[in-house]
Amino acid sequence: MDTTGSNGPPPRVDEEVARRTKRAQLKHRNVSEAGKEVGKALDSSLKRHTAWVRRIRQSLGVENHDQIMKDIEPLSLEKYVEEMPGAVLEGIARCKTEKDVWSAVEIISALHRRFPTSFTPNLVSTLLASLAPPPKGSLASLAPEQREKEDSSRISRQRPVLRVCAELALVGIIRDAPGRSGGEWMIRVVKDLLSNDPTLSSLPLLSVFLKSYSLPYLGISSPSNTKQVSSATEVGTLSEETTKVANGAFPALSKEEDELVEKEIRDRFRKMCEGYFDSVSKKLVIEHNRLQEQDRRNHEAYIRSGEIFEDRQQAYEKMAKGYEKLLASCQTLSELLYLPMPPLKSATQKSESIQIGSNTNSILDGDGDSDDPIRGGKWEDEEERRFFEDIPDLKDYVPKGVLGIEEVQTDAEKEKDQEERDKKEEKERSDRARVEEEVRQLEEELANMTVSEEGKDKGEMNGSSYLDHRDVVFSAPTPTAGTPKNSSPLLAPQGPSQLLTALLARLPDATNRTFIDQVAVDFAFLNSKAARKRLIKFMSQTPKNRIDLLPHYSRLIAILSKYLPDIGTEIVSILDEEFRYLQRKKNVVKELAETRLKNITFLSKLTKFGIVPAHVILHMFKVCLDDFSGSNVENIALLLEGCGRFLLRSEETQQPFSKMVELMRKKQSMRHLDQRQQLLLENAYYQCNPPERTAKQEKERTPMELFMRHLIYDVLTKKTIDKVLKLIRKLDWNDPVIQRSLHKLFTKPWKVKYGSIPLLAMLAYDLQRYYPAFTIAVVDQVLEDIRRGMEQNVYSINQRRLASIKYLGEVYIYRLISSGIIFDTLWTLVTFGHPEGRPFPNQPSPIDMPDDFFRIRLVCVLLDTCGMCFDRGSQQKKLDNFLTFFQLYVLCKEPLPMDVEFMLTDSMEAVRPKLVMAKSFEDAALAVDEMFGTAFQNAGLLSGDDSDNDSGDEDERPEEKEEDDVPSASDSPIDERAPSPEAVLLRNSQENIGPTEEDDADFAKELAKMVTEVPAGSRTIDKKTAQAMWGSTVPPPGMRKKRLDGNDEDADGTQGGAEQAGVMNFTLFTKRGNNQTTRQLAIPAESALAAQTRTAQEQDKAEQQHLKRLVLNYEQREEVEELKALEARSRAGGGIKIRLVG
């Protein structure tokens, strides 16, 4: 059982007491023994002094402490006093730990005691210069990366110096005045570091200082456990109870008179640190909001373009890195100062609908939860809220005298202003009462509404009464656009008038918030009665086709109306007069349509800024609702779209406007409006009051599945594909759940970026060596998805079909499938769903209509992906045949759209640049007939029995005629897929069994190419290997002799009979184990194989005859030469003479 808390103080208390005791003792020595003379003789050896100074420069840490302290007393050191401060500063820079810092303090104290007047002031000045903040000019000229490096280097240099200075201020070396500590000096140093640091780069220095010296300088103990203060704690308070609880009931170490730093210094230091923490907290909140805003923009950009550009991603990562660094520093300060962290808002979606109607529980009727924050969003998004609510205050940019805030008014003027305010309030009260009366009438109308013409008569009566009433209310003369005022304009000097003209000329270019805010500030400096009149007239005469300027003009009016209210009042009055005029001219529809649009839009924007009083806009809506026909229907739709959401969710207008909208919905259901008006009202209603939608439930995924999705969707790039492969191979492939998840990832290429589909195919190819069954399943699923897409032909999955066909082409490039599957897919795309696999013009197919061009897109994508691979041999011929049929398929469609036509042209030029496209369906049909005819002829179909067939039968797909055909090597694993013509082998009763001439020619060509490409070095083999190969391939001598004897006997009969029958006999020798068998094969004499064999035999025979002649001639020459030599010897020896005869 731990009894530390009850039997004695905790270890931290002992450590703090020990530190304070050491500091107090050292301070006493530094004060009492400063300047004390050394009695014994001192050594002035140059060698020892140089070594001592060098040792100080190396380090003042523990490793050099004893030796340096040992040499201080016996050495003279007087000649090195000026050099010592710089050397000491270099030695301090290498003090990393607390023991090293204390070692440096003891060494400096010893030097202080010997040279208090010559050494200590220079040292303090040197330390103060090393702790000075960097000049602003030098940092401003550096790049951000270079500035960050400079700040990091500076902090690493100043960290040990600051700790040593803090100790020196406690032990009496750095003092503010005799008898006082150096706390004031430390406050100035820390304040300079923090106040001249807008980027908060010096914040780590404050953290280091507080961790070690918060108790002596601030009266706060450093925390033993890393615990943050609760957010419920009041900000800026550090009461004794809070400190006591946070410190774990940390007891007081000593009395106040025993403290090393004065109480007033501690209080000032603590308040300064708390104020700095408040500034850091505000900075953290701002950066947090910026980061969330940037994240939201990145998400929107990803939705728009499907990817986040590299520069935007790098900016976000840099911002996130800075935010995390600031957050960590703020948390450290919060723990050290026992202050709560600032609340950081989390990104939440605020979209809720307000239910309107008597049959729904609406929050407007008080049935809903009014405290629910989600159900009160006036704005569609944060950007709109900032535009209409975050309005700059002119007094922050313009002197108050210019705005007229500090003008001294006389008593008469004050009384006049008071009377005007009273009149204005009385008028507003009367307007509100009138609106309440109208709302009561609306409720009665809703209760008594029937399907009759009463509503129409009542609406007309209310409309006329409104005009009469408004004429009474607005009987006072109001200035209109272009009418001069009674008062003469002020004579402004030429300069301000020209500036105002230039300002008004800039207004049509005000298309962003920053620009219009600057215009407001500029106008405030030019403020005068004449200037305000010109501005009001200019904005009231906005061109009808510049509706885009009205939101910005409304913002300008809102900024100026706070201090220049007559601008907003005059603009509203002009717009109201215009609205009443348009009501009187409501039968003029087309000519005034743009004017109505501008008027309603301007009023809606000003309503959102709070410039138009609520009762005015509600009364306008009521007028349009009373005469619910013609142009008023469009006015209501414009009002709902412009400010309906705002009015429906504002507390002041919530109840009356909801009643008006409900009445509008009922009248809409009762009136016979045309389709255009119905659509306008429906769109406007749901825009201001969107229906409730349940939140989309996010699918729960296991951490392993999320990791695999992260690898494929986020990490997979060209540079990381090897890393992704290794991580995927490390997964547990024996787990069926993991296999199923990987299968889904690899068979849904539409979920990855389109540019990453080749990487997904490359990854599947790499996995084939380790998991071939998995790769086969992936290819099968992709082919099945392509087939299902053709069967369904649903528009919503077209993007998936494009990604799947692209994936199939990439899979072929990495040799996971054969070319036969590609050609089968191409032929299926142009034949599937058509009768007998042959498309015809104007022949509709349920899954491939004449106006559906998507299959053409699929073919083009597949050709663009792997079409360049089919440029030689039989594959070139196959692709040419397909392109011939593909032209027929294209001409069966309706005229191609421009984008499809361009796509088709580009694909054809890529695979066959010299191909001439067919101009008409007849030309394409002739080419297809010729192509099929050639294919059938090569297959041996054109014979006497087939001469009676119609020409149309020749055009049919061969697979429709023969069901028992022998499948070719390129048959697809997909059932019922129509293969290409060259991939089908047809036969009839009169056809000889054997390869075609084209196949023989291709075989001979490839064999010759293979033989010529074999390097000479590979043909040289040793004797044993040759004998083994010969013994395993050559039949035994008995069998060979038997075969030769049979050939000799039948030389005249059998061979001749075989030649006459058009067949050449071949002997096939096979060996299975030790059993060797032979079999006779009859090959047609017209085949290329028989012809080449016959040619080879004749060449061999001719070569043998030539060799035989050479050998015989050689033997005759040898005999003649021997006889001549013998005759020559006999002549020389006089022997027997021999005469050659013949």
PDB file of C-alpha atoms in Angstrom, residues 159-315:
ATOM      1  CA  ARG A 159      16.418  27.312 -25.899  1.00  0.00           C
ATOM      2  CA  PRO A 160      19.464  26.550 -23.657  1.00  0.00           C
ATOM      3  CA  VAL A 161      20.308  30.277 -23.383  1.00  0.00           C
ATOM      4  CA  LEU A 162      16.795  31.050 -22.102  1.00  0.00           C
ATOM      5  CA  ARG A 163      17.014  28.317 -19.460  1.00  0.00           C
ATOM      6  CA  VAL A 164      20.401  29.510 -18.266  1.00  0.00           C
ATOM      7  CA  CYS A 165      19.181  33.122 -18.128  1.00  0.00           C
ATOM      8  CA  ALA A 166      16.177  32.050 -16.075  1.00  0.00           C
ATOM      9  CA  GLU A 167      18.509  30.373 -13.573  1.00  0.00           C
ATOM     10  CA  LEU A 168      20.869  33.347 -13.505  1.00  0.00           C
ATOM     11  CA  ALA A 169      17.946  35.660 -12.696  1.00  0.00           C
ATOM     12  CA  LEU A 170      17.079  33.412  -9.739  1.00  0.00           C
ATOM     13  CA  VAL A 171      20.611  33.153  -8.308  1.00  0.00           C
ATOM     14  CA  GLY A 172      21.286  36.886  -8.270  1.00  0.00           C
ATOM     15  CA  ILE A 173      23.534  37.351 -11.299  1.00  0.00           C
ATOM     16  CA  ILE A 174      20.895  39.020 -13.528  1.00  0.00           C
ATOM     17  CA  ARG A 175      19.149  41.635 -11.352  1.00  0.00           C
ATOM     18  CA  ASP A 176      16.708  44.440 -12.045  1.00  0.00           C
ATOM     19  CA  ALA A 177      18.099  46.472  -9.191  1.00  0.00           C
ATOM     20  CA  PRO A 178      20.172  45.861  -6.067  1.00  0.00           C
ATOM     21  CA  GLY A 179      18.220  43.666  -3.702  1.00  0.00           C
ATOM     22  CA  ARG A 180      15.753  42.516  -6.399  1.00  0.00           C
ATOM     23  CA  SER A 181      15.615  39.467  -8.623  1.00  0.00           C
ATOM     24  CA  GLY A 182      15.853  39.437 -12.396  1.00  0.00           C
ATOM     25  CA  GLY A 183      12.149  38.736 -12.936  1.00  0.00           C
ATOM     26  CA  GLU A 184      11.519  42.058 -14.695  1.00  0.00           C
ATOM     27  CA  TRP A 185      14.421  41.345 -17.030  1.00  0.00           C
ATOM     28  CA  MET A 186      12.966  37.936 -17.887  1.00  0.00           C
ATOM     29  CA  ILE A 187       9.533  39.470 -18.531  1.00  0.00           C
ATOM     30  CA  ARG A 188      11.041  41.880 -21.037  1.00  0.00           C
ATOM     31  CA  VAL A 189      12.976  39.103 -22.800  1.00  0.00           C
ATOM     32  CA  VAL A 190       9.991  36.767 -23.075  1.00  0.00           C
ATOM     33  CA  LYS A 191       7.684  39.613 -24.109  1.00  0.00           C
ATOM     34  CA  ASP A 192      10.037  40.682 -26.901  1.00  0.00           C
ATOM     35  CA  LEU A 193      10.240  37.131 -28.185  1.00  0.00           C
ATOM     36  CA  LEU A 194       6.468  36.681 -28.226  1.00  0.00           C
ATOM     37  CA  SER A 195       5.268  40.129 -29.310  1.00  0.00           C
ATOM     38  CA  ASN A 196       7.447  40.280 -32.438  1.00  0.00           C
ATOM     39  CA  ASP A 197       6.380  36.844 -33.627  1.00  0.00           C
ATOM     40  CA  PRO A 198       3.203  36.881 -35.772  1.00  0.00           C
ATOM     41  CA  THR A 199       3.831  33.318 -36.971  1.00  0.00           C
ATOM     42  CA  LEU A 200       4.073  31.978 -33.374  1.00  0.00           C
ATOM     43  CA  SER A 201       7.450  30.441 -34.128  1.00  0.00           C
ATOM     44  CA  SER A 202       8.750  31.364 -30.620  1.00  0.00           C
ATOM     45  CA  LEU A 203       5.943  29.494 -28.889  1.00  0.00           C
ATOM     46  CA  PRO A 204       8.166  26.430 -28.129  1.00  0.00           C
ATOM     47  CA  LEU A 205      10.482  28.718 -26.133  1.00  0.00           C
ATOM     48  CA  LEU A 206       7.607  29.697 -23.854  1.00  0.00           C
ATOM     49  CA  SER A 207       6.653  26.036 -23.418  1.00  0.00           C
ATOM     50  CA  VAL A 208      10.219  25.126 -22.413  1.00  0.00           C
ATOM     51  CA  PHE A 209      10.359  28.051 -19.987  1.00  0.00           C
ATOM     52  CA  LEU A 210       7.040  27.174 -18.315  1.00  0.00           C
ATOM     53  CA  LYS A 211       7.888  23.488 -17.956  1.00  0.00           C
ATOM     54  CA  SER A 212      10.924  24.284 -15.801  1.00  0.00           C
ATOM     55  CA  TYR A 213      10.229  27.682 -14.223  1.00  0.00           C
ATOM     56  CA  SER A 214       6.459  28.085 -13.909  1.00  0.00           C
ATOM     57  CA  LEU A 215       6.652  27.713 -10.124  1.00  0.00           C
ATOM     58  CA  PRO A 216       9.315  30.363  -9.292  1.00  0.00           C
ATOM     59  CA  TYR A 217       8.213  32.888 -11.948  1.00  0.00           C
ATOM     60  CA  LEU A 218       4.430  32.361 -12.134  1.00  0.00           C
ATOM     61  CA  GLY A 219       3.621  30.637  -8.872  1.00  0.00           C
ATOM     62  CA  ILE A 220       2.239  27.648 -10.765  1.00  0.00           C
ATOM     63  CA  SER A 221       3.659  24.198 -10.282  1.00  0.00           C
ATOM     64  CA  SER A 222       4.577  22.201 -13.362  1.00  0.00           C
ATOM     65  CA  PRO A 223       2.159  19.294 -13.842  1.00  0.00           C
ATOM     66  CA  SER A 224       3.162  15.816 -12.786  1.00  0.00           C
ATOM     67  CA  ASN A 225       0.602  14.203 -15.067  1.00  0.00           C
ATOM     68  CA  THR A 226      -0.377  15.511 -18.478  1.00  0.00           C
ATOM     69  CA  LYS A 227      -3.944  16.542 -17.758  1.00  0.00           C
ATOM     70  CA  GLN A 228      -5.874  19.276 -19.455  1.00  0.00           C
ATOM     71  CA  VAL A 229      -8.089  21.587 -17.476  1.00  0.00           C
ATOM     72  CA  SER A 230     -11.773  20.981 -18.038  1.00  0.00           C
ATOM     73  CA  SER A 231     -13.452  23.181 -20.622  1.00  0.00           C
ATOM     74  CA  ALA A 232     -15.988  24.126 -17.952  1.00  0.00           C
ATOM     75  CA  THR A 233     -13.294  26.107 -16.122  1.00  0.00           C
ATOM     76  CA  GLU A 234     -13.667  29.851 -16.465  1.00  0.00           C
ATOM     77  CA  VAL A 235     -11.102  31.246 -18.859  1.00  0.00           C
ATOM     78  CA  GLY A 236      -8.441  33.493 -17.347  1.00  0.00           C
ATOM     79  CA  THR A 237      -8.872  32.441 -13.717  1.00  0.00           C
ATOM     80  CA  LEU A 238      -6.150  30.756 -11.726  1.00  0.00           C
ATOM     81  CA  SER A 239      -7.542  30.703  -8.225  1.00  0.00           C
ATOM     82  CA  GLU A 240      -5.745  28.968  -5.423  1.00  0.00           C
ATOM     83  CA  GLU A 241      -8.364  26.227  -5.343  1.00  0.00           C
ATOM     84  CA  THR A 242      -7.985  25.521  -9.084  1.00  0.00           C
ATOM     85  CA  THR A 243      -4.226  25.438  -8.828  1.00  0.00           C
ATOM     86  CA  LYS A 244      -4.430  23.258  -5.785  1.00  0.00           C
ATOM     87  CA  VAL A 245      -6.697  20.730  -7.462  1.00  0.00           C
ATOM     88  CA  ALA A 246      -4.692  20.749 -10.662  1.00  0.00           C
ATOM     89  CA  ASN A 247      -1.444  20.251  -8.841  1.00  0.00           C
ATOM     90  CA  GLY A 248      -2.734  17.385  -6.825  1.00  0.00           C
ATOM     91  CA  ALA A 249      -2.862  19.391  -3.595  1.00  0.00           C
ATOM     92  CA  PHE A 250       0.681  20.634  -4.062  1.00  0.00           C
ATOM     93  CA  PRO A 251       1.703  22.265  -0.769  1.00  0.00           C
ATOM     94  CA  ALA A 252       3.368  25.622  -0.386  1.00  0.00           C
ATOM     95  CA  LEU A 253       7.132  25.282  -0.343  1.00  0.00           C
ATOM     96  CA  SER A 254       7.995  28.317   1.749  1.00  0.00           C
ATOM     97  CA  LYS A 255       6.807  31.641   2.951  1.00  0.00           C
ATOM     98  CA  GLU A 256       6.387  34.631   0.700  1.00  0.00           C
ATOM     99  CA  GLU A 257       9.551  36.319   1.949  1.00  0.00           C
ATOM    100  CA  ASP A 258      11.553  33.244   1.003  1.00  0.00           C
ATOM    101  CA  GLU A 259      10.472  33.339  -2.657  1.00  0.00           C
ATOM    102  CA  LEU A 260      13.198  34.122  -5.186  1.00  0.00           C
ATOM    103  CA  VAL A 261      10.899  36.292  -7.368  1.00  0.00           C
ATOM    104  CA  GLU A 262       8.692  39.088  -6.056  1.00  0.00           C
ATOM    105  CA  LYS A 263       4.915  38.514  -5.967  1.00  0.00           C
ATOM    106  CA  GLU A 264       4.106  41.435  -8.244  1.00  0.00           C
ATOM    107  CA  ILE A 265       6.512  40.058 -10.857  1.00  0.00           C
ATOM    108  CA  ARG A 266       4.869  36.650 -10.605  1.00  0.00           C
ATOM    109  CA  ASP A 267       1.390  38.135 -11.051  1.00  0.00           C
ATOM    110  CA  ARG A 268       2.467  40.191 -14.074  1.00  0.00           C
ATOM    111  CA  PHE A 269       4.236  37.226 -15.593  1.00  0.00           C
ATOM    112  CA  ARG A 270       1.177  35.025 -15.117  1.00  0.00           C
ATOM    113  CA  LYS A 271      -1.190  37.598 -16.627  1.00  0.00           C
ATOM    114  CA  MET A 272       1.120  38.053 -19.599  1.00  0.00           C
ATOM    115  CA  CYS A 273       1.208  34.308 -20.240  1.00  0.00           C
ATOM    116  CA  GLU A 274      -2.565  34.020 -19.892  1.00  0.00           C
ATOM    117  CA  GLY A 275      -3.063  36.871 -22.352  1.00  0.00           C
ATOM    118  CA  TYR A 276      -0.695  35.226 -24.777  1.00  0.00           C
ATOM    119  CA  PHE A 277      -2.609  31.967 -24.408  1.00  0.00           C
ATOM    120  CA  ASP A 278      -5.823  33.798 -25.301  1.00  0.00           C
ATOM    121  CA  SER A 279      -4.177  35.102 -28.476  1.00  0.00           C
ATOM    122  CA  VAL A 280      -2.929  31.639 -29.371  1.00  0.00           C
ATOM    123  CA  SER A 281      -6.421  30.227 -28.749  1.00  0.00           C
ATOM    124  CA  LYS A 282      -7.979  32.748 -31.116  1.00  0.00           C
ATOM    125  CA  LYS A 283      -5.347  31.939 -33.702  1.00  0.00           C
ATOM    126  CA  LEU A 284      -6.099  28.222 -33.245  1.00  0.00           C
ATOM    127  CA  VAL A 285      -9.837  28.752 -33.772  1.00  0.00           C
ATOM    128  CA  ILE A 286      -9.171  30.781 -36.926  1.00  0.00           C
ATOM    129  CA  GLU A 287      -6.821  28.149 -38.330  1.00  0.00           C
ATOM    130  CA  HIS A 288      -9.288  25.403 -37.426  1.00  0.00           C
ATOM    131  CA  ASN A 289     -12.062  27.159 -39.334  1.00  0.00           C
ATOM    132  CA  ARG A 290      -9.738  27.779 -42.299  1.00  0.00           C
ATOM    133  CA  LEU A 291      -8.752  24.131 -42.376  1.00  0.00           C
ATOM    134  CA  GLN A 292     -12.359  22.981 -42.312  1.00  0.00           C
ATOM    135  CA  GLU A 293     -13.256  25.451 -45.041  1.00  0.00           C
ATOM    136  CA  GLN A 294     -10.369  24.240 -47.185  1.00  0.00           C
ATOM    137  CA  ASP A 295     -11.404  20.657 -46.590  1.00  0.00           C
ATOM    138  CA  ARG A 296     -14.951  21.502 -47.667  1.00  0.00           C
ATOM    139  CA  ARG A 297     -13.676  23.179 -50.834  1.00  0.00           C
ATOM    140  CA  ASN A 298     -11.463  20.192 -51.616  1.00  0.00           C
ATOM    141  CA  HIS A 299     -14.470  17.919 -51.223  1.00  0.00           C
ATOM    142  CA  GLU A 300     -16.523  20.074 -53.584  1.00  0.00           C
ATOM    143  CA  ALA A 301     -13.651  20.145 -56.094  1.00  0.00           C
ATOM    144  CA  TYR A 302     -13.395  16.352 -55.877  1.00  0.00           C
ATOM    145  CA  ILE A 303     -17.110  16.017 -56.569  1.00  0.00           C
ATOM    146  CA  ARG A 304     -16.868  18.386 -59.561  1.00  0.00           C
ATOM    147  CA  SER A 305     -13.742  17.023 -61.241  1.00  0.00           C
ATOM    148  CA  GLY A 306     -13.257  13.581 -59.706  1.00  0.00           C
ATOM    149  CA  GLU A 307      -9.827  14.431 -58.332  1.00  0.00           C
ATOM    150  CA  ILE A 308      -7.988  16.914 -56.186  1.00  0.00           C
ATOM    151  CA  PHE A 309      -5.194  18.693 -57.987  1.00  0.00           C
ATOM    152  CA  GLU A 310      -1.688  18.403 -56.646  1.00  0.00           C
ATOM    153  CA  ASP A 311      -1.236  22.078 -55.770  1.00  0.00           C
ATOM    154  CA  ARG A 312      -4.511  22.142 -53.835  1.00  0.00           C
ATOM    155  CA  GLN A 313      -3.532  18.929 -52.028  1.00  0.00           C
ATOM    156  CA  GLN A 314      -0.109  20.288 -51.134  1.00  0.00           C
ATOM    157  CA  ALA A 315      -1.626  23.520 -49.810  1.00  0.00           C
TER     158      ALA A 315
END
